[in-house]
Coordinates of C-alpha atoms in Angstrom, one line a residue:
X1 CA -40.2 -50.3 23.7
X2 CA -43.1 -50.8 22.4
X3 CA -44.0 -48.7 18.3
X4 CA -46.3 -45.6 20.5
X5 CA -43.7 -45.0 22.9
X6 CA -41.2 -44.8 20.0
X7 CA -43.2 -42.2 18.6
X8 CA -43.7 -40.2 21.4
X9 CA -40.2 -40.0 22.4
X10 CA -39.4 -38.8 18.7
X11 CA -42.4 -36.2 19.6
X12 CA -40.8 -35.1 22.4
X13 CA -37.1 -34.8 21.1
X14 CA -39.0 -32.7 17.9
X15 CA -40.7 -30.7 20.4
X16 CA -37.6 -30.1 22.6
X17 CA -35.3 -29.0 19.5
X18 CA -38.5 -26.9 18.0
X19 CA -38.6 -24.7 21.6
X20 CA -34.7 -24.9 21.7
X21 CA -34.1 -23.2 18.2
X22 CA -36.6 -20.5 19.0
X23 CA -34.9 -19.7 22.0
X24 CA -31.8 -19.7 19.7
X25 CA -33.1 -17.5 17.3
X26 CA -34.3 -14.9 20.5
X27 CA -31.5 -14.7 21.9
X28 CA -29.2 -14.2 18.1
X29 CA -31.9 -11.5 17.6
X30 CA -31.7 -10.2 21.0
X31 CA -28.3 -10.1 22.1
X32 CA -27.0 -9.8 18.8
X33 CA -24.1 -12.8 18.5
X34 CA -24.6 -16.1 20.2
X35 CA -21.8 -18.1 20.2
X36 CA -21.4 -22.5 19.8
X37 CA -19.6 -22.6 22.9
X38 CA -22.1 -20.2 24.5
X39 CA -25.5 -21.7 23.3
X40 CA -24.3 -25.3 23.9
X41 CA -23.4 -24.3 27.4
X42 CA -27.3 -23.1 28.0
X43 CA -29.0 -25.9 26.7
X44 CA -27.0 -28.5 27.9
X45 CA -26.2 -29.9 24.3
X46 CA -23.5 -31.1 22.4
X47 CA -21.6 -28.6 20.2
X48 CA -22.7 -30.9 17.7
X49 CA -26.4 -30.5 18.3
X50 CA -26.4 -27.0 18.1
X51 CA -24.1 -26.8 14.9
X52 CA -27.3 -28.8 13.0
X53 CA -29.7 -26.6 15.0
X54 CA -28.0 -23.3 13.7
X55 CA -27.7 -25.1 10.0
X56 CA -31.3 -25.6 10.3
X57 CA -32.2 -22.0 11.1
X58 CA -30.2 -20.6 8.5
X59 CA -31.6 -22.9 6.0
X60 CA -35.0 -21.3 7.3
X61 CA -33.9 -18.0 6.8
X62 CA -34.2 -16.8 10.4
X63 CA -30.7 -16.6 11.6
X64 CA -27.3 -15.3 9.8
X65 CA -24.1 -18.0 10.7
X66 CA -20.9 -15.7 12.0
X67 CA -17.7 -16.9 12.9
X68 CA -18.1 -18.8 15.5
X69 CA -22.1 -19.1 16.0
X70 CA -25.3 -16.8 14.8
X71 CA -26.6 -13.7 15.0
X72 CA -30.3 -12.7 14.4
X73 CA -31.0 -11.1 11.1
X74 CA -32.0 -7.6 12.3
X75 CA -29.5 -7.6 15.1
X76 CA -26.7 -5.3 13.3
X77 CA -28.7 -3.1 10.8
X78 CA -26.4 -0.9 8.9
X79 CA -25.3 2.5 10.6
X80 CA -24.6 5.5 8.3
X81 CA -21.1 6.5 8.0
X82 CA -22.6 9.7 9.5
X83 CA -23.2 7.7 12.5
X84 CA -20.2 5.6 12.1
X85 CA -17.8 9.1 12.2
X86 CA -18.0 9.5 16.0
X87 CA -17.6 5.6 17.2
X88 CA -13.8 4.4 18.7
X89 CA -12.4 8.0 17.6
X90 CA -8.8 7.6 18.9
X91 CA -8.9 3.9 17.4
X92 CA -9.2 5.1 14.3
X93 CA -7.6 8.3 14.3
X94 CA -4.3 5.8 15.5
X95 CA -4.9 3.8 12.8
X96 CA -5.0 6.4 10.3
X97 CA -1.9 8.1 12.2
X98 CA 0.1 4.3 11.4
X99 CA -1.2 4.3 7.3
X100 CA -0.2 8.0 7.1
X101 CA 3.2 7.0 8.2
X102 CA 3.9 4.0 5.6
X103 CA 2.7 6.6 2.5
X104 CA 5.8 7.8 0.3
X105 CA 6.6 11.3 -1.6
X106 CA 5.7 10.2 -5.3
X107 CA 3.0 7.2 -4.7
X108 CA -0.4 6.7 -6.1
X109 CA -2.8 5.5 -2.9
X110 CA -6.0 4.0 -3.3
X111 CA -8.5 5.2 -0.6
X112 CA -12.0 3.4 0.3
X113 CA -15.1 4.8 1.2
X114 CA -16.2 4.5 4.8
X115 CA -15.0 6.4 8.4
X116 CA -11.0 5.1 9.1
X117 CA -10.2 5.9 5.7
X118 CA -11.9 9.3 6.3
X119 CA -9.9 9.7 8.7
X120 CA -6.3 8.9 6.8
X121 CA -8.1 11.3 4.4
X122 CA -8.0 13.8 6.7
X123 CA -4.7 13.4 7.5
X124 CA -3.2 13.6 3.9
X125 CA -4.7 17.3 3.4
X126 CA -0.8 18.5 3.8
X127 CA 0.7 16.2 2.1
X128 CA 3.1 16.7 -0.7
X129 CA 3.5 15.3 -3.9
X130 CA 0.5 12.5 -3.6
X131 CA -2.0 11.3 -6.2
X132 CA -5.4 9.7 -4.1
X133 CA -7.6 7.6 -5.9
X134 CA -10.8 7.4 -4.3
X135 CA -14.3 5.5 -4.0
X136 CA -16.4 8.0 -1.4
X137 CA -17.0 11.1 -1.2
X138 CA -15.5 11.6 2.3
X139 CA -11.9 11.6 1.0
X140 CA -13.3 13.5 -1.9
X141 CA -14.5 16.1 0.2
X142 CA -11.2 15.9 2.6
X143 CA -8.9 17.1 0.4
X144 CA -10.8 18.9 -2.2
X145 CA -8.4 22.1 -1.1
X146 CA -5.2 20.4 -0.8
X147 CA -2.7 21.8 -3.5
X148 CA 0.2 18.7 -2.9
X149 CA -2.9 15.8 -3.1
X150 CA -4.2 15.1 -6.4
X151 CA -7.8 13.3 -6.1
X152 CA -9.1 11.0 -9.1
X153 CA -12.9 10.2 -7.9
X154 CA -14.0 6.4 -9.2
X155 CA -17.6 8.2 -9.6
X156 CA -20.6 5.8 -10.6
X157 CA -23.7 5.1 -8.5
X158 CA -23.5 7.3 -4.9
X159 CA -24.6 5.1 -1.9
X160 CA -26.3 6.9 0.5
X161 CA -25.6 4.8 3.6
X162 CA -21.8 4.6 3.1
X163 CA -21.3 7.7 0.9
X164 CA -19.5 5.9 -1.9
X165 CA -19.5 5.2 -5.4
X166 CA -20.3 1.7 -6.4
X167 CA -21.1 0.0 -9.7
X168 CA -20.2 -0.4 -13.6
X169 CA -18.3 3.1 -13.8
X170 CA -16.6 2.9 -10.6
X171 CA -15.5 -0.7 -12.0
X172 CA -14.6 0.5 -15.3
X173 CA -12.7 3.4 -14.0
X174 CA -10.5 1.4 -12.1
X175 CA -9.3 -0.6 -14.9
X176 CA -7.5 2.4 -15.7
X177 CA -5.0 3.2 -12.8
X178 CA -3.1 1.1 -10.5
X179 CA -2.0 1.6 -7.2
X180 CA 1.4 1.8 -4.9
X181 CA -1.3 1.2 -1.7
X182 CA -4.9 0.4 -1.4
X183 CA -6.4 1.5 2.4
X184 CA -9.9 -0.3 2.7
X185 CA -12.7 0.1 5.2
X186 CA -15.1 -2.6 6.3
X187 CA -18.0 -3.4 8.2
X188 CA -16.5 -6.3 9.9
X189 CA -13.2 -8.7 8.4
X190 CA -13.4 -12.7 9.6
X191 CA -10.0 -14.9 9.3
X192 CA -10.3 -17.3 6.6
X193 CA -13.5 -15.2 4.5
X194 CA -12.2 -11.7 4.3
X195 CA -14.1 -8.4 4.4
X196 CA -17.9 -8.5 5.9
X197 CA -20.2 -6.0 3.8
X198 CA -23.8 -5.3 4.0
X199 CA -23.8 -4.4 -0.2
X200 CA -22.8 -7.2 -2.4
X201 CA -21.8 -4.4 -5.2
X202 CA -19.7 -3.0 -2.7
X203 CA -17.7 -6.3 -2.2
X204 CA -17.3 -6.4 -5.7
X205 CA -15.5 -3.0 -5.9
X206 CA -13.5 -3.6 -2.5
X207 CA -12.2 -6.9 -4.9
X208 CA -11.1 -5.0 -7.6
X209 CA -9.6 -2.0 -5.7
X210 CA -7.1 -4.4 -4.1
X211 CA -6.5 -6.2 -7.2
X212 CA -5.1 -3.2 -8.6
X213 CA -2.2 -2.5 -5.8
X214 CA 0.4 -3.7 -4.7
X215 CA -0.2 -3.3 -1.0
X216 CA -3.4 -3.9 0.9
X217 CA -4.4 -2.8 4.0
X218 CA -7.7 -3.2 6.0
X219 CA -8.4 -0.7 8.6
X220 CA -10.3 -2.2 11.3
X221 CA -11.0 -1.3 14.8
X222 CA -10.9 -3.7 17.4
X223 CA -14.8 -3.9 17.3
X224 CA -14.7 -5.0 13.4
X225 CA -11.9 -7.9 13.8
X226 CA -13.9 -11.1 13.9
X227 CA -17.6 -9.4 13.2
X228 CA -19.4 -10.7 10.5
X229 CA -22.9 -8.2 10.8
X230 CA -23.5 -9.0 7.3
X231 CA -24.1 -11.8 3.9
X232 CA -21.7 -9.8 1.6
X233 CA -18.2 -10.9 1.6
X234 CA -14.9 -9.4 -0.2
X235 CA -12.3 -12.1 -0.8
X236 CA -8.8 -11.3 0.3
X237 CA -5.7 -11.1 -1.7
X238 CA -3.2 -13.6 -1.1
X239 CA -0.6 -10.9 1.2
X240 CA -2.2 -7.9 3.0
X241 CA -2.3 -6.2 6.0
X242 CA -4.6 -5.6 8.8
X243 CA -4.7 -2.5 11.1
X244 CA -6.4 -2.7 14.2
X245 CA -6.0 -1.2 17.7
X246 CA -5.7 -3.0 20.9
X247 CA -8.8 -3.9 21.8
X248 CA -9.1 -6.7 19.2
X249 CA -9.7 -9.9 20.2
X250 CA -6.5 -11.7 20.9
X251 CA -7.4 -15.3 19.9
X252 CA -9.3 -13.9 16.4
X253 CA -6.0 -11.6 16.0
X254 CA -3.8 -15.1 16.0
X255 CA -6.0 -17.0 13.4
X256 CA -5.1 -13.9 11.5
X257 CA -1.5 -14.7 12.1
X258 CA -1.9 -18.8 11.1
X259 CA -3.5 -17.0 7.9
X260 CA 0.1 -14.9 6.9
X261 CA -1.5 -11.9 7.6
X262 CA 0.7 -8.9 8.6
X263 CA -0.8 -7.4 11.7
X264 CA -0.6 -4.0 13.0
X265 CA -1.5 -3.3 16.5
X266 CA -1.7 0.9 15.7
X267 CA -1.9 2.1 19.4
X268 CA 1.4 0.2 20.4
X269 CA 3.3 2.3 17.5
X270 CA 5.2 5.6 18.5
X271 CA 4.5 8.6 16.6
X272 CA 7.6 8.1 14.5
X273 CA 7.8 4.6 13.8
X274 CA 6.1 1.8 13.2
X275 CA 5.6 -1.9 14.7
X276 CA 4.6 -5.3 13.4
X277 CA 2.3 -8.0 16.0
X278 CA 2.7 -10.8 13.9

């Protein structure tokens, strides 16, 4: 082969991986996650090839990784928790029905900001004999008027999107308690890199808060469990536990389980009980 046809074939590959990664990038943007398996499939590629092409476009910026493949930067913009209160209601309202159920007489409960723990919020108003420390305003609000729940706000910065209080004095504040049970929201929680966030302040918070009790839980609807929609990341303690509903993906739900994770399935539990998927 002679030095020109060389260089035209390397042309050709550039020029065939160039119109390849676009596509990639339109269909991440477009149909929001594109998986290995998925894109490899398409293009008629190794798993391999499109592992460097999906390197390459996050190097430039134009794609975010997820577990599992990409997603196009603008593809999951952040929804308000006003917006988030309606989606997968009886998902979350079993999942707050399963937390509500593990909560004893006499315990200090840590509460974060965001729709599920709204709705555990919601739940404690007639509770007796309960001290809630909280970081957003929804539990705030929640049990303003309940005479058996005593609420200790974080306070600091207020963010608008997710209604809760983030920063320095939230931080500070939390130095000074600590916690029988800490009940966090999320945006999206991945095995093996913890709880997805679009604020990296938040992340920080959602650190300390578990740091501070001796139980974790993550409440996640099925939608959440393996959904990285953001580049902010909260680190996991070594033992927690995730509550989720049925409608989670199996095969993410057992990398959970290589992890140690405890894992709550929250629509399989009766009323009065409670029951471990493990």
């Amino acid at each position: 082969m002679t030095k020109e046809q060389t260089r035209d074939e390397a042309r050709a590959r550039g020029s065939k991986a160039r119109l390849r990664r676009a596509e990639i990038v339109h269909l991440a943007s477009t149909s929001g996650l594109a998986s290995v398996e998925q894109l490899s499939e398409r293009f008629g590629v190794t798993a391999s090839t499109i592992r460097r092409d999906l390197a390459k476009l996050t190097g430039q910026g134009r794609i975010a990784r997820t577990y599992g493949g990409a997603m196009g930067l603008n593809a999951h913009p952040e929804a308000s928790l006003r917006q988030r209160m309606g989606e997968a209601y009886a998902a979350k309202r079993a999942i707050a029905t399963w937390c509500r159920q593990q909560i004893v007489p006499g315990e200090v409960i840590l509460l974060d900001a965001g729709s599920t723990t709204g709705a555990l919020a919601g739940q404690l108003q007639e509770h007796e004999d309960l001290t809630v420390v909280s970081a957003g305003m929804t539990a705030v609000e929640l049990l303003l008027d309940s005479p058996g729940v005593e609420v200790l706000a974080l306070g600091g910065r207020l963010r608008p999107m997710s209604q809760a209080f983030i920063g320095p004095l939230a931080e500070i504040a939390l130095t000074r308690v600590s916690c029988d049970r800490a009940f966090m929201g999320t945006d999206g929680v991945v095995p093996g890199r913890g709880i997805c966030e679009a604020d990296l302040q938040q992340t920080r918070l959602k650190e300390l808060m578990m740091s501070r009790a001796d139980q974790v839980y993550v409440l996640a609807h099925g939608e959440k469990v393996g959904r990285a929609a953001f580049h902010a990341w909260a680190q996991m303690p070594a033992r927690w536990t995730l509550v989720t509903d049925s409608s989670a993906d199996p095969q993410v739900l057992d990398q959970f389980s290589t992890a140690e994770v405890e894992i709550i399935i929250a629509d399989d539990v009766p009323e009065s009980g409670s029951q471990s998927a493990s």
